[in-house]
mmCIF file of C-alpha atoms in Angstrom:
data_model
loop_
_atom_site.group_PDB
_atom_site.id
_atom_site.type_symbol
_atom_site.label_atom_id
_atom_site.label_comp_id
_atom_site.label_asym_id
_atom_site.label_seq_id
_atom_site.Cartn_x
_atom_site.Cartn_y
_atom_site.Cartn_z
ATOM 1 C CA MET A 9 91.733 109.862 90.102
ATOM 2 C CA ARG A 10 91.731 109.488 87.280
ATOM 3 C CA ARG A 11 91.621 109.881 83.609
ATOM 4 C CA VAL A 12 91.751 109.944 76.207
ATOM 5 C CA LEU A 13 87.717 110.908 76.877
ATOM 6 C CA THR A 14 85.742 111.444 74.133
ATOM 7 C CA ALA A 15 82.477 113.022 75.010
ATOM 8 C CA THR A 16 80.400 108.823 74.235
ATOM 9 C CA LEU A 17 82.649 107.240 75.896
ATOM 10 C CA CYS A 18 82.903 109.495 79.435
ATOM 11 C CA LEU A 19 85.650 106.127 81.534
ATOM 12 C CA ALA A 20 88.132 106.122 78.153
ATOM 13 C CA VAL A 21 89.628 108.955 80.299
ATOM 14 C CA SER A 22 91.911 105.714 81.716
ATOM 15 C CA LEU A 23 92.007 104.483 78.114
ATOM 16 C CA PRO A 24 95.476 105.456 75.912
ATOM 17 C CA GLY A 25 95.121 106.424 72.413
ATOM 18 C CA LEU A 26 92.028 108.796 72.380
ATOM 19 C CA ALA A 27 93.076 111.914 73.950
ATOM 20 C CA ALA A 28 92.435 113.248 70.688
ATOM 21 C CA ALA A 29 88.601 113.134 70.953
ATOM 22 C CA ALA A 30 87.470 116.504 72.376
ATOM 23 C CA ASP A 31 83.855 118.028 72.103
ATOM 24 C CA PRO A 32 83.754 120.375 69.424
ATOM 25 C CA ILE A 33 84.865 123.705 70.252
ATOM 26 C CA ASP A 34 81.522 125.603 69.331
ATOM 27 C CA PHE A 35 80.368 123.298 71.916
ATOM 28 C CA ALA A 36 81.894 122.598 74.659
ATOM 29 C CA PHE A 37 82.359 126.740 75.533
ATOM 30 C CA LEU A 38 78.987 127.201 76.090
ATOM 31 C CA PRO A 39 77.309 127.013 79.362
ATOM 32 C CA SER A 40 76.191 123.107 81.069
ATOM 33 C CA ILE A 41 72.714 122.678 80.156
ATOM 34 C CA VAL A 42 70.927 122.022 82.990
ATOM 35 C CA GLN A 43 69.645 118.644 83.700
ATOM 36 C CA PRO A 44 66.660 116.773 85.098
ATOM 37 C CA HIS A 45 68.405 114.439 86.825
ATOM 38 C CA PRO A 46 72.500 116.028 87.011
ATOM 39 C CA ALA A 47 73.622 112.505 89.510
ATOM 40 C CA SER A 48 72.588 110.095 87.279
ATOM 41 C CA GLY A 49 74.473 110.006 83.755
ATOM 42 C CA PRO A 50 78.104 109.635 83.458
ATOM 43 C CA LEU A 51 80.484 111.042 86.317
ATOM 44 C CA MET A 52 84.440 111.172 85.857
ATOM 45 C CA ASP A 53 85.038 111.859 89.759
ATOM 46 C CA VAL A 54 83.857 112.913 93.462
ATOM 47 C CA ALA A 55 85.377 114.589 95.920
ATOM 48 C CA ARG A 56 84.171 116.963 99.606
ATOM 49 C CA ALA A 57 83.676 119.965 99.800
ATOM 50 C CA GLY A 58 83.269 119.513 103.916
ATOM 51 C CA LYS A 59 81.024 118.076 104.260
ATOM 52 C CA ARG A 60 79.641 118.223 101.309
ATOM 53 C CA LEU A 61 79.692 116.260 97.824
ATOM 54 C CA VAL A 62 80.711 117.781 94.708
ATOM 55 C CA ALA A 63 81.069 115.678 90.926
ATOM 56 C CA VAL A 64 81.793 115.859 87.798
ATOM 57 C CA GLY A 65 81.246 114.673 84.834
ATOM 58 C CA GLU A 66 79.852 114.074 81.428
ATOM 59 C CA ARG A 67 78.931 118.059 78.769
ATOM 60 C CA GLY A 68 79.927 119.593 81.856
ATOM 61 C CA VAL A 69 77.759 118.736 84.441
ATOM 62 C CA ILE A 70 78.538 119.196 88.087
ATOM 63 C CA THR A 71 76.359 118.446 90.855
ATOM 64 C CA TYR A 72 76.096 118.326 94.667
ATOM 65 C CA SER A 73 75.280 116.874 97.415
ATOM 66 C CA ASP A 74 73.875 117.680 101.197
ATOM 67 C CA ASP A 75 72.555 114.917 102.495
ATOM 68 C CA ASN A 76 75.511 111.908 101.364
ATOM 69 C CA GLY A 77 73.617 111.675 98.280
ATOM 70 C CA GLN A 78 70.272 111.186 98.820
ATOM 71 C CA SER A 79 69.828 113.877 96.741
ATOM 72 C CA TRP A 80 70.886 116.301 94.424
ATOM 73 C CA LEU A 81 71.463 120.137 92.579
ATOM 74 C CA GLN A 82 72.819 120.880 89.197
ATOM 75 C CA ALA A 83 76.022 123.659 89.646
ATOM 76 C CA ALA A 84 75.938 126.875 87.041
ATOM 77 C CA VAL A 85 79.296 125.638 84.737
ATOM 78 C CA PRO A 86 80.610 127.790 82.123
ATOM 79 C CA VAL A 87 81.353 124.478 79.849
ATOM 80 C CA SER A 88 79.820 122.208 78.031
ATOM 81 C CA THR A 89 83.810 120.075 77.583
ATOM 82 C CA THR A 90 83.659 116.541 79.938
ATOM 83 C CA LEU A 91 85.098 116.786 83.141
ATOM 84 C CA THR A 92 87.333 114.502 84.689
ATOM 85 C CA SER A 93 88.561 115.606 87.915
ATOM 86 C CA VAL A 94 87.171 117.466 90.654
ATOM 87 C CA SER A 95 89.608 118.669 93.922
ATOM 88 C CA PHE A 96 88.682 121.002 97.219
ATOM 89 C CA PRO A 97 91.632 121.550 99.728
ATOM 90 C CA ASP A 98 88.846 123.320 102.271
ATOM 91 C CA ALA A 99 85.596 123.166 102.190
ATOM 92 C CA GLU A 100 84.479 126.661 99.931
ATOM 93 C CA ASN A 101 87.330 126.140 97.571
ATOM 94 C CA GLY A 102 86.860 123.698 94.610
ATOM 95 C CA TRP A 103 88.967 123.211 91.161
ATOM 96 C CA ALA A 104 87.837 121.327 88.217
ATOM 97 C CA THR A 105 89.357 119.586 85.506
ATOM 98 C CA GLY A 106 88.434 118.192 81.561
ATOM 99 C CA HIS A 107 88.380 118.821 77.998
ATOM 100 C CA GLY A 108 89.661 120.973 76.065
ATOM 101 C CA GLY A 109 92.648 122.057 78.677
ATOM 102 C CA VAL A 110 90.029 123.658 81.078
ATOM 103 C CA ILE A 111 90.363 124.656 84.166
ATOM 104 C CA LEU A 112 87.432 126.154 86.572
ATOM 105 C CA HIS A 113 87.247 126.812 90.094
ATOM 106 C CA SER A 114 84.599 127.090 92.613
ATOM 107 C CA ALA A 115 84.363 129.773 95.798
ATOM 108 C CA ASP A 116 80.434 129.048 96.395
ATOM 109 C CA ALA A 117 81.341 125.185 97.908
ATOM 110 C CA GLY A 118 81.100 123.873 93.987
ATOM 111 C CA GLU A 119 77.339 125.922 93.363
ATOM 112 C CA HIS A 120 79.342 128.570 91.482
ATOM 113 C CA TRP A 121 82.381 127.963 88.460
ATOM 114 C CA GLN A 122 84.209 130.634 86.454
ATOM 115 C CA LEU A 123 86.473 129.689 83.736
ATOM 116 C CA GLN A 124 90.594 129.707 84.276
ATOM 117 C CA PHE A 125 92.612 128.354 81.948
ATOM 118 C CA ASP A 126 91.149 126.810 78.952
ATOM 119 C CA GLY A 127 92.839 124.612 75.837
ATOM 120 C CA ARG A 128 93.990 127.811 74.019
ATOM 121 C CA GLN A 129 96.703 129.103 76.368
ATOM 122 C CA GLY A 130 97.779 125.962 76.735
ATOM 123 C CA ASN A 131 98.776 126.005 73.122
ATOM 124 C CA ALA A 132 99.994 128.958 73.053
ATOM 125 C CA GLN A 133 102.211 128.006 76.505
ATOM 126 C CA PHE A 134 103.402 125.107 74.247
ATOM 127 C CA LEU A 135 104.455 126.938 71.283
ATOM 128 C CA ALA A 136 106.279 129.499 73.321
ATOM 129 C CA TRP A 137 108.520 126.713 75.889
ATOM 130 C CA SER A 138 109.133 124.865 72.048
ATOM 131 C CA GLN A 139 110.328 127.718 69.942
ATOM 132 C CA ALA A 140 112.782 128.822 73.394
ATOM 133 C CA LYS A 141 113.459 125.114 73.184
ATOM 134 C CA VAL A 142 115.071 125.039 69.863
ATOM 135 C CA GLN A 143 116.846 128.549 69.910
ATOM 136 C CA GLN A 144 118.030 126.846 73.500
ATOM 137 C CA LEU A 145 119.856 123.914 71.266
ATOM 138 C CA GLN A 146 120.831 126.115 68.622
ATOM 139 C CA ALA A 147 122.767 127.908 70.965
ATOM 140 C CA GLN A 148 124.181 124.492 72.694
ATOM 141 C CA MET A 149 124.886 123.128 68.790
ATOM 142 C CA ASP A 150 127.507 126.431 67.424
ATOM 143 C CA ALA A 151 128.761 126.034 71.444
ATOM 144 C CA ALA A 152 129.796 122.264 70.570
ATOM 145 C CA GLU A 153 133.187 120.865 68.799
ATOM 146 C CA PRO A 154 131.295 120.446 65.319
ATOM 147 C CA ASP A 155 131.746 116.503 65.017
ATOM 148 C CA SER A 156 132.121 115.769 68.488
ATOM 149 C CA ILE A 157 129.268 113.038 70.038
ATOM 150 C CA GLU A 158 128.086 116.284 72.268
ATOM 151 C CA ALA A 159 127.371 117.975 68.707
ATOM 152 C CA GLN A 160 125.870 114.925 67.119
ATOM 153 C CA ASP A 161 123.740 114.246 70.338
ATOM 154 C CA LEU A 162 122.474 117.651 69.996
ATOM 155 C CA GLU A 163 121.935 117.393 66.729
ATOM 156 C CA ILE A 164 119.466 114.645 67.510
ATOM 157 C CA ASP A 165 117.748 116.782 70.085
ATOM 158 C CA LEU A 166 117.562 119.893 68.279
ATOM 159 C CA GLU A 167 115.574 117.862 64.937
ATOM 160 C CA ASP A 168 113.319 117.185 67.840
ATOM 161 C CA ALA A 169 113.020 120.697 69.479
ATOM 162 C CA GLN A 170 111.977 121.080 65.876
ATOM 163 C CA TYR A 171 108.645 118.568 64.877
ATOM 164 C CA ALA A 172 107.709 119.988 68.663
ATOM 165 C CA VAL A 173 106.858 123.213 67.610
ATOM 166 C CA GLU A 174 105.657 122.131 64.367
ATOM 167 C CA ASP A 175 102.871 119.765 66.253
ATOM 168 C CA ALA A 176 102.337 123.018 69.445
ATOM 169 C CA GLN A 177 102.187 125.126 65.743
ATOM 170 C CA LEU A 178 99.322 122.668 64.542
ATOM 171 C CA ALA A 179 97.654 122.307 68.046
ATOM 172 C CA VAL A 180 97.340 126.035 68.139
ATOM 173 C CA GLU A 181 95.229 126.178 64.353
ATOM 174 C CA THR A 182 93.143 122.716 65.507
ATOM 175 C CA GLY A 183 91.888 124.629 68.573
ATOM 176 C CA PRO A 184 91.987 123.272 72.714
ATOM 177 C CA VAL A 185 91.633 119.944 71.935
ATOM 178 C CA ASP A 186 93.523 117.505 74.535
ATOM 179 C CA PRO A 187 91.900 117.012 78.366
ATOM 180 C CA PHE A 188 93.616 117.300 81.822
ATOM 181 C CA LEU A 189 93.191 113.787 83.005
ATOM 182 C CA ASP A 190 93.356 114.854 86.949
ATOM 183 C CA VAL A 191 93.445 117.524 89.574
ATOM 184 C CA LEU A 192 95.525 118.171 92.678
ATOM 185 C CA MET A 193 95.250 121.195 95.043
ATOM 186 C CA LEU A 194 97.508 121.221 98.016
ATOM 187 C CA ASP A 195 95.736 124.131 99.647
ATOM 188 C CA ALA A 196 94.006 127.230 98.092
ATOM 189 C CA ARG A 197 97.293 128.036 96.528
ATOM 190 C CA ARG A 198 99.316 125.899 95.561
ATOM 191 C CA GLY A 199 98.282 123.249 92.686
ATOM 192 C CA PHE A 200 97.951 120.764 89.758
ATOM 193 C CA ALA A 201 97.036 119.738 86.813
ATOM 194 C CA VAL A 202 98.345 116.498 84.308
ATOM 195 C CA GLY A 203 96.505 114.885 82.044
ATOM 196 C CA ALA A 204 97.369 114.018 77.935
ATOM 197 C CA TYR A 205 100.405 113.954 76.061
ATOM 198 C CA GLY A 206 102.398 115.219 78.622
ATOM 199 C CA MET A 207 100.792 117.521 79.818
ATOM 200 C CA LEU A 208 101.523 119.022 83.085
ATOM 201 C CA TYR A 209 100.893 122.750 84.421
ATOM 202 C CA SER A 210 100.910 123.991 88.528
ATOM 203 C CA THR A 211 99.714 127.238 89.852
ATOM 204 C CA ALA A 212 101.326 129.286 93.294
ATOM 205 C CA ASP A 213 98.433 132.099 93.336
ATOM 206 C CA GLY A 214 95.140 130.046 93.084
ATOM 207 C CA GLY A 215 94.732 129.202 89.034
ATOM 208 C CA GLU A 216 95.358 133.406 88.310
ATOM 209 C CA HIS A 217 98.298 132.303 86.436
ATOM 210 C CA TRP A 218 98.715 128.264 84.941
ATOM 211 C CA LYS A 219 102.096 127.488 84.316
ATOM 212 C CA LEU A 220 103.770 124.877 81.175
ATOM 213 C CA ASP A 221 105.937 123.175 84.428
ATOM 214 C CA ILE A 222 107.984 120.284 82.065
ATOM 215 C CA ASP A 223 111.121 121.724 83.104
ATOM 216 C CA HIS A 224 111.949 119.296 85.691
ATOM 217 C CA ILE A 225 110.245 115.711 84.863
ATOM 218 C CA ASP A 226 111.416 113.661 82.502
ATOM 219 C CA ASN A 227 109.038 112.370 80.011
ATOM 220 C CA PRO A 228 110.310 113.358 76.372
ATOM 221 C CA ASP A 229 107.866 110.828 73.896
ATOM 222 C CA ARG A 230 105.040 112.752 76.061
ATOM 223 C CA TYR A 231 103.231 110.140 77.818
ATOM 224 C CA HIS A 232 99.654 110.566 78.855
ATOM 225 C CA TYR A 233 99.566 111.746 83.013
ATOM 226 C CA TYR A 234 96.196 110.007 84.427
ATOM 227 C CA ALA A 235 96.616 110.511 88.042
ATOM 228 C CA ILE A 236 98.825 112.983 90.903
ATOM 229 C CA THR A 237 98.113 112.643 94.414
ATOM 230 C CA ALA A 238 100.050 114.115 97.756
ATOM 231 C CA GLY A 239 100.804 111.765 100.463
ATOM 232 C CA ALA A 240 100.245 113.207 104.273
ATOM 233 C CA ASP A 241 104.398 113.600 104.583
ATOM 234 C CA GLY A 242 104.168 116.521 102.224
ATOM 235 C CA MET A 243 105.431 113.465 98.843
ATOM 236 C CA LEU A 244 103.704 114.374 95.522
ATOM 237 C CA TYR A 245 103.020 111.242 93.055
ATOM 238 C CA ILE A 246 102.198 110.900 89.213
ATOM 239 C CA ALA A 247 100.720 108.014 87.951
ATOM 240 C CA GLY A 248 100.691 107.827 83.522
ATOM 241 C CA GLU A 249 101.052 105.876 80.617
ATOM 242 C CA ALA A 250 103.238 103.311 80.009
ATOM 243 C CA GLY A 251 104.216 101.925 83.419
ATOM 244 C CA LEU A 252 104.900 105.884 84.127
ATOM 245 C CA LEU A 253 105.548 106.835 87.603
ATOM 246 C CA PHE A 254 107.216 110.486 89.328
ATOM 247 C CA ARG A 255 108.136 111.532 92.855
ATOM 248 C CA SER A 256 108.495 114.689 94.336
ATOM 249 C CA GLU A 257 109.771 114.813 96.827
ATOM 250 C CA ASP A 258 109.731 119.425 96.602
ATOM 251 C CA SER A 259 106.781 120.468 96.079
ATOM 252 C CA GLY A 260 107.182 119.831 92.266
ATOM 253 C CA GLU A 261 109.731 121.638 91.533
ATOM 254 C CA HIS A 262 111.624 118.268 90.543
ATOM 255 C CA TRP A 263 110.156 114.920 89.766
ATOM 256 C CA GLU A 264 112.193 111.789 89.943
ATOM 257 C CA ARG A 265 111.366 109.083 88.034
ATOM 258 C CA LEU A 266 110.818 105.937 89.652
ATOM 259 C CA GLY A 267 112.649 102.485 89.092
ATOM 260 C CA ASP A 268 110.087 100.680 86.331
ATOM 261 C CA VAL A 269 107.439 98.663 87.559
ATOM 262 C CA TYR A 270 104.330 97.734 84.874
ATOM 263 C CA GLU A 271 104.419 98.665 81.468
ATOM 264 C CA GLY A 272 100.639 98.805 80.693
ATOM 265 C CA SER A 273 99.520 101.913 82.013
ATOM 266 C CA LEU A 274 99.126 102.614 85.576
ATOM 267 C CA PHE A 275 95.508 104.591 85.977
ATOM 268 C CA GLY A 276 95.888 105.815 89.600
ATOM 269 C CA VAL A 277 98.477 106.777 92.865
ATOM 270 C CA LEU A 278 97.321 106.837 96.493
ATOM 271 C CA ALA A 279 99.411 106.972 98.960
ATOM 272 C CA ASP A 280 99.197 106.705 103.073
ATOM 273 C CA GLY A 281 102.814 108.109 104.716
ATOM 274 C CA LYS A 282 105.477 105.896 103.159
ATOM 275 C CA VAL A 283 102.860 103.435 101.816
ATOM 276 C CA VAL A 284 101.897 104.226 98.136
ATOM 277 C CA LEU A 285 99.883 102.337 95.640
ATOM 278 C CA ALA A 286 99.812 102.061 91.780
ATOM 279 C CA PHE A 287 97.294 100.302 89.598
ATOM 280 C CA GLY A 288 95.844 100.168 86.816
ATOM 281 C CA LEU A 289 94.959 98.122 83.650
ATOM 282 C CA ARG A 290 93.338 94.112 84.321
ATOM 283 C CA GLY A 291 93.844 94.589 87.454
ATOM 284 C CA HIS A 292 97.438 95.257 87.987
ATOM 285 C CA LEU A 293 97.913 96.745 91.774
ATOM 286 C CA PHE A 294 101.693 97.916 92.933
ATOM 287 C CA ARG A 295 102.660 98.557 96.690
ATOM 288 C CA SER A 296 105.858 100.360 97.745
ATOM 289 C CA ASP A 297 106.373 100.786 101.820
ATOM 290 C CA ASP A 298 109.530 102.719 100.883
ATOM 291 C CA GLN A 299 107.528 106.658 99.095
ATOM 292 C CA GLY A 300 108.230 104.349 95.883
ATOM 293 C CA ASP A 301 111.414 102.609 95.590
ATOM 294 C CA SER A 302 111.083 99.303 95.693
ATOM 295 C CA TRP A 303 107.831 98.379 94.851
ATOM 296 C CA THR A 304 105.776 94.726 95.202
ATOM 297 C CA GLU A 305 102.750 93.299 93.226
ATOM 298 C CA VAL A 306 99.489 93.079 95.216
ATOM 299 C CA PRO A 307 97.188 89.936 94.343
ATOM 300 C CA THR A 308 93.299 91.301 93.308
ATOM 301 C CA ASP A 309 92.074 88.296 91.428
ATOM 302 C CA ILE A 310 90.765 90.647 88.799
ATOM 303 C CA GLU A 311 91.110 90.880 85.292
ATOM 304 C CA GLN A 312 89.203 94.495 84.595
ATOM 305 C CA GLY A 313 90.748 97.858 84.879
ATOM 306 C CA LEU A 314 91.169 99.575 87.897
ATOM 307 C CA TYR A 315 90.506 103.739 87.092
ATOM 308 C CA GLY A 316 89.950 105.217 90.547
ATOM 309 C CA GLY A 317 90.567 105.584 94.440
ATOM 310 C CA ALA A 318 90.357 106.435 97.785
ATOM 311 C CA VAL A 319 92.583 106.726 101.337
ATOM 312 C CA GLU A 320 90.221 107.756 104.655
ATOM 313 C CA LYS A 321 91.490 108.830 107.633
ATOM 314 C CA SER A 322 90.632 105.638 109.512
ATOM 315 C CA GLY A 323 92.973 104.249 106.658
ATOM 316 C CA GLU A 324 90.779 102.206 105.131
ATOM 317 C CA ILE A 325 91.429 102.301 101.239
ATOM 318 C CA LEU A 326 89.243 101.442 98.201
ATOM 319 C CA LEU A 327 89.567 101.390 94.609
ATOM 320 C CA PHE A 328 87.631 100.787 91.777
ATOM 321 C CA GLY A 329 86.953 100.029 88.302
ATOM 322 C CA ALA A 330 85.389 98.468 85.048
ATOM 323 C CA GLY A 331 82.816 95.838 85.520
ATOM 324 C CA GLY A 332 81.447 97.111 89.485
ATOM 325 C CA GLN A 333 84.806 96.557 90.409
ATOM 326 C CA VAL A 334 85.491 97.965 94.203
ATOM 327 C CA LEU A 335 88.622 96.977 96.221
ATOM 328 C CA ARG A 336 88.614 98.169 99.489
ATOM 329 C CA SER A 337 91.735 97.074 102.541
ATOM 330 C CA ASP A 338 91.761 97.498 105.617
ATOM 331 C CA ASP A 339 95.208 96.294 106.336
ATOM 332 C CA GLY A 340 97.124 98.706 104.928
ATOM 333 C CA GLY A 341 97.223 97.999 100.525
ATOM 334 C CA HIS A 342 98.744 93.725 101.906
ATOM 335 C CA SER A 343 95.528 92.121 100.593
ATOM 336 C CA PHE A 344 92.142 93.483 99.153
ATOM 337 C CA SER A 345 88.093 92.346 99.723
ATOM 338 C CA ALA A 346 86.615 92.810 96.379
ATOM 339 C CA ARG A 347 82.546 93.234 95.815
ATOM 340 C CA ASN A 348 80.758 93.878 92.404
ATOM 341 C CA HIS A 349 78.311 96.044 92.318
ATOM 342 C CA PRO A 350 74.871 94.457 90.587
ATOM 343 C CA SER A 351 74.597 97.361 87.438
ATOM 344 C CA ARG A 352 78.141 96.462 86.608
ATOM 345 C CA ALA A 353 78.596 99.952 85.938
ATOM 346 C CA THR A 354 81.859 100.952 84.925
ATOM 347 C CA PHE A 355 83.551 103.144 88.453
ATOM 348 C CA ALA A 356 86.074 106.219 88.102
ATOM 349 C CA SER A 357 86.132 107.543 91.981
ATOM 350 C CA GLY A 358 84.182 106.848 94.719
ATOM 351 C CA LEU A 359 83.681 107.615 98.946
ATOM 352 C CA PRO A 360 83.109 105.660 101.549
ATOM 353 C CA ASP A 361 80.814 107.175 104.176
ATOM 354 C CA GLY A 362 81.915 105.913 107.197
ATOM 355 C CA THR A 363 78.605 103.171 108.168
ATOM 356 C CA GLY A 364 79.726 100.507 105.646
ATOM 357 C CA ASN A 365 78.033 102.229 102.985
ATOM 358 C CA TYR A 366 79.490 103.578 100.242
ATOM 359 C CA LEU A 367 78.571 106.577 96.695
ATOM 360 C CA LEU A 368 80.627 105.703 94.010
ATOM 361 C CA VAL A 369 80.137 107.572 90.501
ATOM 362 C CA GLY A 370 81.363 106.560 87.284
ATOM 363 C CA MET A 371 79.298 105.400 83.694
ATOM 364 C CA ASP A 372 75.661 105.151 85.945
ATOM 365 C CA GLY A 373 75.943 108.154 87.457
ATOM 366 C CA ALA A 374 75.947 108.606 91.384
ATOM 367 C CA VAL A 375 75.050 104.769 92.997
ATOM 368 C CA GLU A 376 75.974 103.019 96.314
ATOM 369 C CA LEU A 377 77.438 99.997 97.638
ATOM 370 C CA HIS A 378 76.712 98.745 100.846
ATOM 371 C CA TRP A 379 79.637 95.831 101.722
ATOM 372 C CA GLU A 380 77.795 94.777 105.245
ATOM 373 C CA HIS A 381 77.548 91.036 104.696
ATOM 374 C CA GLY A 382 78.192 91.590 101.057
ATOM 375 C CA GLN A 383 74.949 92.835 100.490
ATOM 376 C CA HIS A 384 74.594 95.387 97.662
ATOM 377 C CA GLU A 385 72.720 98.382 97.173
#
């Protein structure tokens, strides 16, 4: 779910233009400080690790609950940077991402975490990729007919690639800055992390190696990726800045740009079979019945941004957003009913417990919403 971030405005994970901000390097890579109430501060995402709930948030806080959110303990985390997303493909193994390009792994259901990757490695990989791109384009130019249309196009591409090298060299000097905004693990070995400025990394060995994986996705302007999800049919989807929507039918080997659905940013994407939902700025919500080939807008009657969502096994769909907005659908996303949490806090993510109660996380930490009869708790 999601989402660019700053330490003081955590839910800016959903806002473009802030991706360059990050915690100071001398603080970000110190262990997270123990908090007296770890679930009361800003939290960015929540996931299930078996029956356990695990939430991540500001200042490296990762907190977990074994009683459905009634009480919370804080995990041991080696960084203090804001964490934006968490994914558990099974009850024991989890991954979390955040500022400074950090990727963390837990092998004990979220109680202890180790740093697998950070922006220093990411910057080095992007510099190497950019330099190789320049060499490739230069070789193509040398082989092209002088003054041909091909040569002219290659000259433009080469100039852009040289600028990319300069940007990459500056990033290496500056240090890890750009945040990851979402992580998706398909199983305990295969997964993806996406984020600001077109960051897309993948692993095939449980995170022992994370590699820059942008050769097969068309995002030359390096727009931000806010969310990545998988459908039960194996399709993968990415949503991002400026209406970006991508689909992969081969586990991320290649990505196809979907049709222009919306010019504004799409902060989230959910998939349930052939049904796909994309949502974002000012409550805009779009639905596809054919795996993203065509789209229709779904009325929400709200103007607040939608930042996250969840699809339950029952088929129930939940969306979360600014100002305490929570939307629910029990007809496959054809229509939604809305509730507004009395706190009016902005929510980034949440999960239902199957009894009419919902555990939401956002600027006010972890809170409950009771849907029955329109009553809130």
